[in-house]
CSV table of C-alpha atoms in Angstrom, one decimal:
chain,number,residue,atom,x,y,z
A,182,UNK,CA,82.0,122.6,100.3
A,183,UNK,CA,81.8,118.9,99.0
A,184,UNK,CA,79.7,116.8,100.9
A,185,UNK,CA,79.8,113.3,102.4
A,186,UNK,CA,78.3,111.8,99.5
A,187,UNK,CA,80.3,113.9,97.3
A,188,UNK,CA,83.9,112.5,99.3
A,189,UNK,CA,82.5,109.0,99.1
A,190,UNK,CA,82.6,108.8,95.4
A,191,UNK,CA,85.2,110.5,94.9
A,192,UNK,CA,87.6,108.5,97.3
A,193,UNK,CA,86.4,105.6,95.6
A,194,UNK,CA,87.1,106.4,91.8
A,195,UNK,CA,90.8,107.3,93.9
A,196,UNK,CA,90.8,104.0,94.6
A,197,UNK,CA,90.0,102.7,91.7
A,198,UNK,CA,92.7,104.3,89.9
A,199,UNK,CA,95.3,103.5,92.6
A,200,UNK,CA,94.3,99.6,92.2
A,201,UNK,CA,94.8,99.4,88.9
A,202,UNK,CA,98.5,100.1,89.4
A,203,UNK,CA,99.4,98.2,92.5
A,204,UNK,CA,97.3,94.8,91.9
A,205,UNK,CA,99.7,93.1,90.5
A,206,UNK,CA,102.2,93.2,93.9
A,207,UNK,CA,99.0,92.9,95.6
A,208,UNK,CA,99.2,89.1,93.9
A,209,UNK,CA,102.6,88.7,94.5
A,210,UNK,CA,102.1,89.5,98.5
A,211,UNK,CA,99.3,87.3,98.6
A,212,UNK,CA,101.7,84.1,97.3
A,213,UNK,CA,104.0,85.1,99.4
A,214,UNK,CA,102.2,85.0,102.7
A,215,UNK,CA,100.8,81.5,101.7
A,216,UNK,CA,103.9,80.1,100.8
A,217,UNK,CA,105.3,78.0,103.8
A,218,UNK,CA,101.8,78.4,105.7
A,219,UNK,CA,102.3,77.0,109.2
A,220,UNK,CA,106.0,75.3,108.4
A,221,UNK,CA,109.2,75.5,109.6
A,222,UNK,CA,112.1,77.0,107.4
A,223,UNK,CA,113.4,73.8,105.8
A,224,UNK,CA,110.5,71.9,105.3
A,225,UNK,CA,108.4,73.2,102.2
A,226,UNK,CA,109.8,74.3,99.1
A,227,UNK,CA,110.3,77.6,98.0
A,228,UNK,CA,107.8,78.2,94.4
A,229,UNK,CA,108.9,81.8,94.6
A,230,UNK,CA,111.8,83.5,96.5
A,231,UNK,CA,110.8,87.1,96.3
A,232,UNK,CA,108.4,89.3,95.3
A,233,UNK,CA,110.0,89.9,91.5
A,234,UNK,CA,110.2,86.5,91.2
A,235,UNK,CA,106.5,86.2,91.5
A,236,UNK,CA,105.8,89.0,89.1
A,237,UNK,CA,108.3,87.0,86.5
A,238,UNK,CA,106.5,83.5,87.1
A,239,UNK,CA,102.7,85.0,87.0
A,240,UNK,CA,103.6,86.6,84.1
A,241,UNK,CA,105.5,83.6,82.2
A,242,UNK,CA,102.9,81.0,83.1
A,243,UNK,CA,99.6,82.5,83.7
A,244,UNK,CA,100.2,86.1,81.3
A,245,UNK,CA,98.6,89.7,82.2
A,246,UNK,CA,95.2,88.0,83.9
A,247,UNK,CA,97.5,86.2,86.0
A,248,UNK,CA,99.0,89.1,87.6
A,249,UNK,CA,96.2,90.9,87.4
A,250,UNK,CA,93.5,88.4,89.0
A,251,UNK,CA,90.8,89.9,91.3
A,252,UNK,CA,90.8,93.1,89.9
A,253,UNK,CA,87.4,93.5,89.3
A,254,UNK,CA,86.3,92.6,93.1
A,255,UNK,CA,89.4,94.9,93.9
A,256,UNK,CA,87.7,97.7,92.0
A,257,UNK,CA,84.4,97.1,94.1
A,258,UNK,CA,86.3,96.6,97.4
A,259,UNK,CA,88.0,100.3,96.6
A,260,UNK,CA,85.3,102.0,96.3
A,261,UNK,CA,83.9,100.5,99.0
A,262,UNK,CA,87.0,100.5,101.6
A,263,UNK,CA,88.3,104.2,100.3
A,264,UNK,CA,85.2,105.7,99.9
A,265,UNK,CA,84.7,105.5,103.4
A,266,UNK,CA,88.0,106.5,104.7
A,267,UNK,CA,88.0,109.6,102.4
A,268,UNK,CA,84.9,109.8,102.6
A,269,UNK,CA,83.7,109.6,106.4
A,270,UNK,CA,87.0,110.6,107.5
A,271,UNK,CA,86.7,114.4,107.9
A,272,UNK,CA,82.8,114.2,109.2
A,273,UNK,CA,83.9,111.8,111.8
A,274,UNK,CA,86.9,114.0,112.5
A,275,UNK,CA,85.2,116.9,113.2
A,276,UNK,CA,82.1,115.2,114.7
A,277,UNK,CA,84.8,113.8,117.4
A,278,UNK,CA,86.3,117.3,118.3
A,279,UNK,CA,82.9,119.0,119.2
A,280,UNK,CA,82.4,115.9,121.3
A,281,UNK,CA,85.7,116.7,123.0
A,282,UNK,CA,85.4,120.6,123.2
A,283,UNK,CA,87.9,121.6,120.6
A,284,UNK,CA,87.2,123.4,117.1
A,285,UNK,CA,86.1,120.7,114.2
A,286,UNK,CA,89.1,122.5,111.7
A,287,UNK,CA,91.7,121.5,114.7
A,288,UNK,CA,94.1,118.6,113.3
A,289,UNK,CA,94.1,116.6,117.0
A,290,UNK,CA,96.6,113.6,117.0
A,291,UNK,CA,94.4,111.5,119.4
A,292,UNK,CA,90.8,112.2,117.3
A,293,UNK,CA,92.4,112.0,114.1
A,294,UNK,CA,93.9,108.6,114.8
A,295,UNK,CA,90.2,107.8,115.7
A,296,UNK,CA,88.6,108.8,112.8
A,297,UNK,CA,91.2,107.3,110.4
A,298,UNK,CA,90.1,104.1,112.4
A,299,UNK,CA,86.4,104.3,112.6
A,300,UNK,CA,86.2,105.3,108.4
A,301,UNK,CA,88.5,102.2,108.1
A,302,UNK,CA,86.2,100.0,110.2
A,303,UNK,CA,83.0,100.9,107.8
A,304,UNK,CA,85.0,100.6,104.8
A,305,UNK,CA,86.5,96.9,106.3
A,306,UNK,CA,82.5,95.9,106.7
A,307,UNK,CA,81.2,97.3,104.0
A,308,UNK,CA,83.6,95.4,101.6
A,309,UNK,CA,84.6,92.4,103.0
A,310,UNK,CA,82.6,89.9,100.8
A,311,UNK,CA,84.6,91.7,98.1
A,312,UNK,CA,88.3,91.7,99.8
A,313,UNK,CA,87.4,87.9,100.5
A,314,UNK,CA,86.4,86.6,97.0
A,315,UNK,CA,90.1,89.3,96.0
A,316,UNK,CA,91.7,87.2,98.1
A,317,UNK,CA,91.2,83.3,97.1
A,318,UNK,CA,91.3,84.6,93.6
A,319,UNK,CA,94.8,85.7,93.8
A,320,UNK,CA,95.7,83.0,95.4
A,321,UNK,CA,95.0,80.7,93.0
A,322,UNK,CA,97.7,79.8,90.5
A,323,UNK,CA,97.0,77.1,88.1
A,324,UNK,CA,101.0,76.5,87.2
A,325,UNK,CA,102.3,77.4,90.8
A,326,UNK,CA,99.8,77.0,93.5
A,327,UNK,CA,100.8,78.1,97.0
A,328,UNK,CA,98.5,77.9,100.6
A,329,UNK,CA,94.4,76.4,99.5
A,330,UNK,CA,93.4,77.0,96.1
A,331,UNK,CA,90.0,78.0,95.7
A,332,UNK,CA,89.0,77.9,91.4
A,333,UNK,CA,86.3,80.7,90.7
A,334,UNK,CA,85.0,81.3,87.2
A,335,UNK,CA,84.1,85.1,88.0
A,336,UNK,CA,83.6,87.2,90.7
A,337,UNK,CA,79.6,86.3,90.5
A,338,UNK,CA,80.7,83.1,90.3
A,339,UNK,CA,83.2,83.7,93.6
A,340,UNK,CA,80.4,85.1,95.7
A,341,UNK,CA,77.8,82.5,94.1
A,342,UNK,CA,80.0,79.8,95.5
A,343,UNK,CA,80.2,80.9,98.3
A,344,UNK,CA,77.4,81.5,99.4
A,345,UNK,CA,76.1,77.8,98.3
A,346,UNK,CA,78.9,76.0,100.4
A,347,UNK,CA,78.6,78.5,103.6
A,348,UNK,CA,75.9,80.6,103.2
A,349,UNK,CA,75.7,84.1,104.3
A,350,UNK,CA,78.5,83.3,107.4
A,351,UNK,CA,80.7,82.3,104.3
A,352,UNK,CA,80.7,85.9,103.1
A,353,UNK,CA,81.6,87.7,106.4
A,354,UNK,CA,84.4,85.1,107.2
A,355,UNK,CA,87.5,87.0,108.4
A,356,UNK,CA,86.0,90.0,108.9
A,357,UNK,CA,87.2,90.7,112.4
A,358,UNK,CA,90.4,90.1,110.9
A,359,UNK,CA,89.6,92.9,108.2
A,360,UNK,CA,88.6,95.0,110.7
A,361,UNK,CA,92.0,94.6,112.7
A,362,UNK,CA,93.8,95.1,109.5
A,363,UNK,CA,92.1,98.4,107.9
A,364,UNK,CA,91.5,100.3,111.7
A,365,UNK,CA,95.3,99.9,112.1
A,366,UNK,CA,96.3,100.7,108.5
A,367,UNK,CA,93.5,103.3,108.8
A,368,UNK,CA,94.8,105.0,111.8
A,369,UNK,CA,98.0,106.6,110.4
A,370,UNK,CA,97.1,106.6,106.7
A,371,UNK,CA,95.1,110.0,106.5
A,372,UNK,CA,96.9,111.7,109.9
A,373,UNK,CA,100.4,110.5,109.0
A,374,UNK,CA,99.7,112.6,105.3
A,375,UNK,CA,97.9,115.6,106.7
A,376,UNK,CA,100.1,116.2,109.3
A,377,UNK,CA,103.1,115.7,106.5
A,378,UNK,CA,101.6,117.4,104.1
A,379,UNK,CA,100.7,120.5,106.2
A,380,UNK,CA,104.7,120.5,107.9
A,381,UNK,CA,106.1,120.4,104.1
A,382,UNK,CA,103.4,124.0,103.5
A,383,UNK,CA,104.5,125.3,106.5
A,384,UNK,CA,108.3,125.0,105.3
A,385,UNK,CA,107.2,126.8,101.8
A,386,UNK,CA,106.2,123.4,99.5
A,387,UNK,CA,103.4,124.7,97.3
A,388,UNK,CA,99.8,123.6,98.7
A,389,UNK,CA,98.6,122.3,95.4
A,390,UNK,CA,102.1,121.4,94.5
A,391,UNK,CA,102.6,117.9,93.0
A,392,UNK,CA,105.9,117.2,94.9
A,393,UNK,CA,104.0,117.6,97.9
A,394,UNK,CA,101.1,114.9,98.0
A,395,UNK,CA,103.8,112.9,96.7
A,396,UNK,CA,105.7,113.6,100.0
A,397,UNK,CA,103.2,113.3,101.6
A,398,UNK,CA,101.3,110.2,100.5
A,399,UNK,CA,105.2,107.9,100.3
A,400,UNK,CA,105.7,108.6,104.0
A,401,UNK,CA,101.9,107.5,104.6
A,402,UNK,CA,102.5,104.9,102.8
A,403,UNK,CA,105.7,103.5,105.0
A,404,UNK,CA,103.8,103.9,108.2
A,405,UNK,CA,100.8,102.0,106.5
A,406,UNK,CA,102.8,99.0,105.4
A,407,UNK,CA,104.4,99.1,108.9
A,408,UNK,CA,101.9,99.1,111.3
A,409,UNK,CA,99.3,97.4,109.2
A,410,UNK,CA,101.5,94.0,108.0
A,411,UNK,CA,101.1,91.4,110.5
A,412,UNK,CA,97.2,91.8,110.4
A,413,UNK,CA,97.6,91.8,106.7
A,414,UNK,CA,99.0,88.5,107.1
A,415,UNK,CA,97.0,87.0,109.1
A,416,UNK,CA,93.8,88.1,106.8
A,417,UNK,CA,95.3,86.5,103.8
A,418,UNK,CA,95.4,83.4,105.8
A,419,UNK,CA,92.5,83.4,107.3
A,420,UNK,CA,90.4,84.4,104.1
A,421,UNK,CA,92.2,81.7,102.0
A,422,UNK,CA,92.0,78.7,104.6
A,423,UNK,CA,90.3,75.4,103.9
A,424,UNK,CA,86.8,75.1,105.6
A,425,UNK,CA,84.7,72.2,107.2
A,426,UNK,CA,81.0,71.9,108.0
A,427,UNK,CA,80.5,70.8,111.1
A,428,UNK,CA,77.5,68.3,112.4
A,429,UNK,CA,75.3,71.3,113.5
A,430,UNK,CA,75.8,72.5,109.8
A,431,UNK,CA,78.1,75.4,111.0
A,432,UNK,CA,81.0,76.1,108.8
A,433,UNK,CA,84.0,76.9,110.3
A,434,UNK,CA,87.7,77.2,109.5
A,435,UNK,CA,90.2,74.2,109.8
A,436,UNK,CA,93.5,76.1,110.8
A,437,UNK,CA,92.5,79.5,112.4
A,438,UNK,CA,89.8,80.5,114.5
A,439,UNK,CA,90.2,84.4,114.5
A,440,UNK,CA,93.1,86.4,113.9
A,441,UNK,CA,94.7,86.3,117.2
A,442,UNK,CA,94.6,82.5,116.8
A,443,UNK,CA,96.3,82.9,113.4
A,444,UNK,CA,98.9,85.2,114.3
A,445,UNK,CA,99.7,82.9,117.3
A,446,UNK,CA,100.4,79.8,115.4
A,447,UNK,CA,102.1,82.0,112.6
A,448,UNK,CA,104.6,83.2,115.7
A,449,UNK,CA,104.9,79.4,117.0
A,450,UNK,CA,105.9,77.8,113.4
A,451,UNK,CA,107.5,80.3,111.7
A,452,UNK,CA,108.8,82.5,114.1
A,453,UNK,CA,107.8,86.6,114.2
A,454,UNK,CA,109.7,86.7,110.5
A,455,UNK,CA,106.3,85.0,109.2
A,456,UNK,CA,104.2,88.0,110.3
A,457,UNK,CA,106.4,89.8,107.5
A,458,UNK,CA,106.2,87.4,104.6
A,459,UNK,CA,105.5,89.6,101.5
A,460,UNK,CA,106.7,93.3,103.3
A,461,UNK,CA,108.5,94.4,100.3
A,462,UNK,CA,105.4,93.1,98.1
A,463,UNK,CA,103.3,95.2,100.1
A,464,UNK,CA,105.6,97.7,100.2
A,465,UNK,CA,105.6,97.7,96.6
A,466,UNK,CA,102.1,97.9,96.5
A,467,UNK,CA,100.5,100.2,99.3
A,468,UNK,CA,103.3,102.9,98.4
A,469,UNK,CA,102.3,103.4,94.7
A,470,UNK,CA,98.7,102.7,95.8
A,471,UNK,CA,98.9,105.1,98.5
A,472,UNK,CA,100.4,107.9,96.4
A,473,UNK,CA,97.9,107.3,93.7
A,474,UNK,CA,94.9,107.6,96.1
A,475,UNK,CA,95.5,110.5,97.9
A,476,UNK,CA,97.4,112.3,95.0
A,477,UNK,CA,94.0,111.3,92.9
A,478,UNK,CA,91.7,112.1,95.6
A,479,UNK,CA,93.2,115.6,96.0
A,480,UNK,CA,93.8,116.3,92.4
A,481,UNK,CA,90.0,114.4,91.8
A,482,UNK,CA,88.4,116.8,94.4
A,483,UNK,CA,90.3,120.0,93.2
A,484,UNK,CA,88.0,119.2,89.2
A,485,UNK,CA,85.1,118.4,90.8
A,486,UNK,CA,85.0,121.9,92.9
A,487,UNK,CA,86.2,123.7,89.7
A,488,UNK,CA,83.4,122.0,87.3
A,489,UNK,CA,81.0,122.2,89.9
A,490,UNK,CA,81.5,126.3,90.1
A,491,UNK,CA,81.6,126.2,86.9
A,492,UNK,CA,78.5,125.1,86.4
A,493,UNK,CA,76.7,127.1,89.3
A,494,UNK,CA,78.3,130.5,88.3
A,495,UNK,CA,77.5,129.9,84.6
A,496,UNK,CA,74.4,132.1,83.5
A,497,UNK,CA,71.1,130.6,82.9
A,498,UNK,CA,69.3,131.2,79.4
A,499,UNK,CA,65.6,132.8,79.4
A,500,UNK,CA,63.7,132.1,76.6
């Protein structure tokens, strides 16, 4: 049995792993989210027109740190963010169904969807100074700069900044938009792959069987990217926005007060296409990332139980 701990750290080198792989489309749906922020088709021009062409561009102008900006925050934010959903996840699950009445093995659609969305919440929290600083980093583009560009040094330097202009508020800004984002992405990640992972066993896919957490994790993956995009958007934007202090010294936003405020004024200007600006970028990303996580996090889990028995079945020498 591997405990809470245990899943914690183990979801997170997942993470890690899966990041490294899908940052760069995590930069290219960034850019295109900001580009044509709060205006009407027609009336900005177009730096990149899809998601390849911002791949080509990064790399041309700005090389393999372009594309891969904010990876190291990501790394943090991963262990972070997945470390709790893969890690808290089952605990929570279980925890839920006693509270209910039914059996803690029982996969229930309702208390699943809840835990997926609490382990999401605490990952949301945990990480957002981390997601934040990911954020205005990607943004930034030296040869082709789209939405605010914020220029940090480092990721000490990132949060250092921070911190100076806004203090502690600074680094919890766009949280509840985080929150929004991972508890619905969160909701369907884990149940939509154990429930399609334990239909493909039932119908003879092998249990262990690497066709099957690929299954498994690319149809999580699609009902990630769909329910979870709108927020997405709206936490780009609201991470990356310009900021004012006001006269009682509290710093505050200058386009969006809180996500419902952004996704409002996305809806009014853009219409509801602007929710889905960068869907096949993050498409492109959360289906590799998603595949790599959970494929990892089983495949991760499976060594640790074998080394672990390993080592507790292996005899002790008496001298």
């Amino acid at each position: 049995m591997v405990s809470t701990t245990e899943s914690f750290f183990v979801g997170g080198l997942a993470g890690c792993t899966a990041v490294t792989v899908s940052n760069p489309f995590e930069v290219a749906k960034v850019r295109l989210q900001l580009q044509g922020e709060l205006s009407k088709a027609g009336e900005f021009t177009k730096v990149y027109k899809n998601a390849g062409d911002v791949l080509a561009k990064t790399w041309r102008h700005e090389g393999i740190r372009g594309i891969q900006r904010g990876l190291a925050p990501a790394y943090v934010y991963q262990i972070l963010l997945n470390g709790s959903r893969l890690g808290f996840y089952e605990p929570i699950r279980k925890a839920t169904n006693r509270m209910v009445g039914q059996l803690p093995g029982e996969q229930l659609a309702a208390t699943s969807l809840a835990a997926g969305a609490a382990s999401g919440v605490v990952g949301a929290m945990l990480g957002n100074p981390f997601f934040l600083i990911k954020a205005r980093m990607q943004a930034y583009s030296p040869a082709l700069p789209v939405g605010t560009q914020h220029f940090y040094k480092s990721s000490f330097d990132a949060l250092r900044s921070v911190w100076r202009a806004e203090g502690p508020r600074g680094l919890i800004r766009g949280m509840d938009a985080a929150v929004l984002r991972t508890s619905m992405g969160s909701s369907v990640q884990l149940p939509s792959y154990n429930w399609t992972k334990r239909l493909l066993i039932e119908n003879g896919w092998q249990a262990d069987g690497t066709w099957t957490f690929l299954a498994s994790s690319s149809l999580s993956g699609a009902c990630v990217c769909v329910v979870m995009q709108p927020a997405d958007t709206a936490l780009t934007r609201m991470y990356n926005q310009p900021t004012q202090k006001l006269a009682n010294g509290k710093t505050v936003g200058t386009l969006y007060k809180n996500p419902i405020d952004c996704l409002w004024k996305t809806l009014k200007t853009e219409g509801p296409l602007g929710w889905y600006k960068g869907t096949t970028a993050h498409f492109m990303r959360i289906a590799p990332h998603t595949i790599v996580t959970l494929t990892a996090n089983d495949l991760y889990l499976g060594w640790y139980r074998m080394a672990t028995a390993k080592i507790t079945h292996s005899p002790v020498s008496v001298e």
